[in-house]
Amino acid sequence: MYRLACNDEIAHGNDRAIYRHPDHPERCIKVARFPERGSHQNEREKGYFDILKQRGVDDWRYVPEYFGTLETDMGEGLVFDLITDADGEISATIRQYRQREDMAWLESQAFRDELQRLYLYLRDNWIVPSDINDRNIVCQRRADGTRRLWLIDGVSNPDFMPLANMWPWFARQKIDRRMKRFFAKLARVGLLPESDREELARSAQ
């Protein structure tokens, strides 16, 4: 059993806390923030990533790879790649870039190109985001000076009748709706000109 409670959190949300893996620092462990309550988000994510693995998904360029579960003093944990910059620092979210007013890249064509690549990646692999926003996408600074967007959270399909888990057409319809709503949110906060929002929304058609 891994003991996490005495370690520093990397981050937390309403439902979960995230810690660096004690034995594999390039990975992280997601656990229930309040162990006595459990984590519905962990349960959904575990089931969905098990389906992705069974389906043979092996392209993990924009979503961190899942490595299964382990037992911790805070309950069952899910193990994923930890996305870090070339200097080893944990990659910052889009929202964190905005909060510290580091806007140059977010206002560049390179950012819009990465949004398109993320969108097409999700469609190609029919990976459904249950929630996509500026808090769960990080901007990874790479050694060659470029940056990559990673969707690090909110990947699952909690539908009662999860047709999108079985048929690509249903998955891509759901991905299209979620990404178009996300592009609209970015446009509202000034990160996407309206013409670019429309072009991104059409880019998979």
Coordinates of C-alpha atoms in Angstrom, one line a residue:
M1 CA 0.0 0.0 0.0
Y2 CA 1.2 3.5 -0.9
R3 CA 1.0 6.2 1.7
L4 CA 0.1 9.5 0.2
A5 CA -1.6 11.5 3.0
C6 CA 1.8 12.8 4.2
N7 CA 2.9 13.9 0.7
D8 CA 2.2 17.2 -0.9
E9 CA -0.7 17.3 -3.4
I10 CA 0.0 18.3 -7.0
A11 CA -3.6 19.5 -7.3
H12 CA -7.1 18.8 -6.3
G13 CA -10.7 19.4 -7.4
N14 CA -14.0 18.9 -5.7
D15 CA -13.9 15.1 -5.9
R16 CA -10.2 14.1 -6.2
A17 CA -6.7 14.8 -5.2
I18 CA -3.6 14.1 -7.3
Y19 CA -0.2 13.1 -6.0
R20 CA 3.1 12.2 -7.6
H21 CA 3.8 8.5 -7.7
P22 CA 6.4 7.7 -5.0
D23 CA 8.2 5.1 -7.1
H24 CA 7.6 6.5 -10.6
P25 CA 8.0 10.3 -10.5
E26 CA 7.0 10.6 -14.1
R27 CA 3.5 9.3 -13.2
C28 CA 0.7 10.6 -10.9
I29 CA -2.0 9.0 -8.7
K30 CA -5.6 10.2 -8.6
V31 CA -7.4 9.4 -5.4
A32 CA -10.6 10.5 -3.7
R33 CA -10.1 13.8 -2.0
F34 CA -12.4 12.6 0.9
P35 CA -11.7 8.9 1.1
E36 CA -14.7 8.2 3.3
R37 CA -17.0 9.4 0.4
G38 CA -15.1 7.6 -2.4
S39 CA -14.8 9.1 -5.8
H40 CA -17.5 8.7 -8.5
Q41 CA -15.1 10.4 -10.9
N42 CA -12.4 7.8 -10.3
E43 CA -15.0 5.0 -10.8
R44 CA -16.2 6.5 -14.2
E45 CA -12.6 7.2 -15.4
K46 CA -11.4 3.7 -14.4
G47 CA -14.2 2.1 -16.3
Y48 CA -13.8 4.2 -19.4
F49 CA -10.0 3.9 -19.6
D50 CA -10.3 0.1 -19.2
I51 CA -12.6 0.2 -22.3
L52 CA -10.0 2.3 -24.2
K53 CA -7.3 -0.3 -23.3
Q54 CA -9.5 -3.2 -24.3
R55 CA -10.2 -1.4 -27.6
G56 CA -6.5 -1.3 -28.2
V57 CA -5.9 2.5 -28.0
D58 CA -2.1 3.0 -27.9
D59 CA -1.8 6.6 -29.1
W60 CA -1.3 8.7 -26.0
R61 CA -0.1 12.0 -27.6
Y62 CA -2.8 14.3 -26.2
V63 CA -4.3 12.3 -23.3
P64 CA -2.0 10.8 -20.5
E65 CA -1.6 7.1 -20.6
Y66 CA -3.5 5.0 -18.0
F67 CA -1.5 2.4 -16.1
G68 CA -4.2 0.8 -13.9
T69 CA -4.9 1.0 -10.2
L70 CA -3.1 0.6 -6.9
E71 CA -4.0 0.7 -3.2
T72 CA -3.2 3.8 -1.1
D73 CA -4.0 5.0 2.4
M74 CA -6.6 7.2 0.7
G75 CA -8.3 4.3 -1.1
E76 CA -7.9 3.0 -4.7
G77 CA -5.8 5.3 -6.9
L78 CA -5.7 5.6 -10.7
V79 CA -2.2 5.8 -12.2
F80 CA -1.5 8.1 -15.2
D81 CA 1.4 9.8 -16.9
L82 CA 2.3 13.1 -15.2
I83 CA 2.6 15.8 -17.8
T84 CA 5.6 18.0 -17.2
D85 CA 7.6 20.6 -19.1
A86 CA 11.0 20.0 -20.5
D87 CA 12.6 21.5 -17.3
G88 CA 10.7 19.0 -15.1
E89 CA 8.1 21.4 -13.8
I90 CA 4.5 20.3 -13.9
S91 CA 2.8 21.8 -17.0
A92 CA 0.4 24.7 -16.3
T93 CA -3.2 24.7 -17.4
I94 CA -4.7 27.2 -19.8
R95 CA -6.4 28.9 -16.9
Q96 CA -3.1 29.3 -15.0
Y97 CA -1.5 30.9 -18.1
R98 CA -4.4 33.3 -18.2
Q99 CA -4.3 34.1 -14.4
R100 CA -0.6 35.0 -14.6
E101 CA -1.2 36.9 -17.8
D102 CA 1.2 34.8 -19.8
M103 CA -0.9 35.3 -23.0
A104 CA 1.5 35.4 -25.9
W105 CA 1.3 31.7 -26.8
L106 CA -2.5 31.5 -26.1
E107 CA -3.0 34.3 -28.6
S108 CA -0.8 32.8 -31.3
Q109 CA -1.7 30.7 -34.3
A110 CA 0.4 27.9 -32.7
F111 CA -2.2 27.6 -29.9
R112 CA -5.1 27.4 -32.4
D113 CA -3.2 24.8 -34.4
E114 CA -2.8 22.7 -31.2
L115 CA -6.5 23.0 -30.5
Q116 CA -7.2 21.6 -33.9
R117 CA -4.7 18.7 -33.4
L118 CA -6.3 17.9 -30.0
Y119 CA -9.7 17.9 -31.6
L120 CA -8.7 15.6 -34.4
Y121 CA -6.8 13.3 -32.1
L122 CA -9.9 12.8 -30.0
R123 CA -12.0 12.1 -33.1
D124 CA -9.5 9.8 -34.6
N125 CA -9.3 7.7 -31.4
W126 CA -12.9 8.3 -30.5
I127 CA -11.9 9.4 -27.0
V128 CA -14.9 11.2 -25.4
P129 CA -14.3 14.1 -23.0
S130 CA -17.0 14.3 -20.4
D131 CA -15.8 17.8 -19.4
I132 CA -13.4 20.0 -21.3
N133 CA -12.4 23.4 -20.0
D134 CA -9.4 25.6 -19.3
R135 CA -8.7 23.9 -16.0
N136 CA -8.2 20.4 -17.4
I137 CA -6.0 21.2 -20.4
V138 CA -2.3 21.8 -19.8
C139 CA 0.2 23.5 -22.1
Q140 CA 3.4 21.4 -22.1
R141 CA 6.6 23.3 -23.0
R142 CA 8.8 20.9 -24.9
A143 CA 12.6 20.8 -25.4
D144 CA 12.4 22.0 -29.0
G145 CA 10.5 25.2 -27.9
T146 CA 7.1 24.1 -29.1
R147 CA 4.1 23.4 -26.8
R148 CA 1.5 20.6 -26.8
L149 CA -1.9 20.6 -25.3
W150 CA -2.9 17.7 -23.1
L151 CA -6.4 16.9 -21.8
I152 CA -5.5 15.6 -18.4
D153 CA -8.9 15.2 -16.8
G154 CA -12.6 14.8 -17.6
V155 CA -12.2 11.9 -19.9
S156 CA -15.1 9.4 -19.7
N157 CA -18.6 8.8 -21.0
P158 CA -21.1 8.6 -18.1
D159 CA -24.1 8.1 -20.3
F160 CA -26.7 5.5 -19.1
M161 CA -26.7 4.0 -22.6
P162 CA -23.0 4.5 -23.6
L163 CA -23.4 4.0 -27.4
A164 CA -20.3 6.2 -27.8
N165 CA -18.2 3.5 -26.1
M166 CA -19.1 1.0 -28.9
W167 CA -19.6 2.9 -32.1
P168 CA -17.2 5.5 -33.5
W169 CA -20.1 7.5 -35.1
F170 CA -21.8 8.2 -31.8
A171 CA -18.4 9.0 -30.1
R172 CA -17.5 11.5 -32.8
Q173 CA -20.9 13.2 -32.6
K174 CA -20.4 13.6 -28.8
I175 CA -16.9 14.8 -29.3
D176 CA -18.0 17.4 -31.9
R177 CA -20.6 18.8 -29.5
R178 CA -18.3 19.0 -26.5
M179 CA -15.4 20.6 -28.5
K180 CA -17.7 23.2 -30.2
R181 CA -18.9 24.2 -26.7
F182 CA -15.3 24.5 -25.6
F183 CA -14.3 26.6 -28.5
A184 CA -17.3 28.9 -27.8
K185 CA -16.1 29.3 -24.2
L186 CA -12.6 30.3 -25.5
A187 CA -14.1 32.8 -27.8
R188 CA -16.1 34.4 -25.0
V189 CA -13.0 35.0 -23.0
G190 CA -11.1 36.4 -26.0
L191 CA -8.8 33.5 -26.8
L192 CA -10.4 32.7 -30.1
P193 CA -11.5 35.2 -32.7
E194 CA -15.0 34.3 -34.0
S195 CA -13.6 33.4 -37.5
D196 CA -11.1 30.9 -35.9
R197 CA -13.8 29.4 -33.7
E198 CA -15.9 28.7 -36.8
E199 CA -13.0 27.3 -38.7
L200 CA -12.0 25.0 -35.8
A201 CA -15.6 23.8 -35.5
R202 CA -15.6 22.9 -39.2
S203 CA -12.1 21.4 -39.2
A204 CA -13.3 17.8 -38.6
Q205 CA -16.0 17.8 -41.3

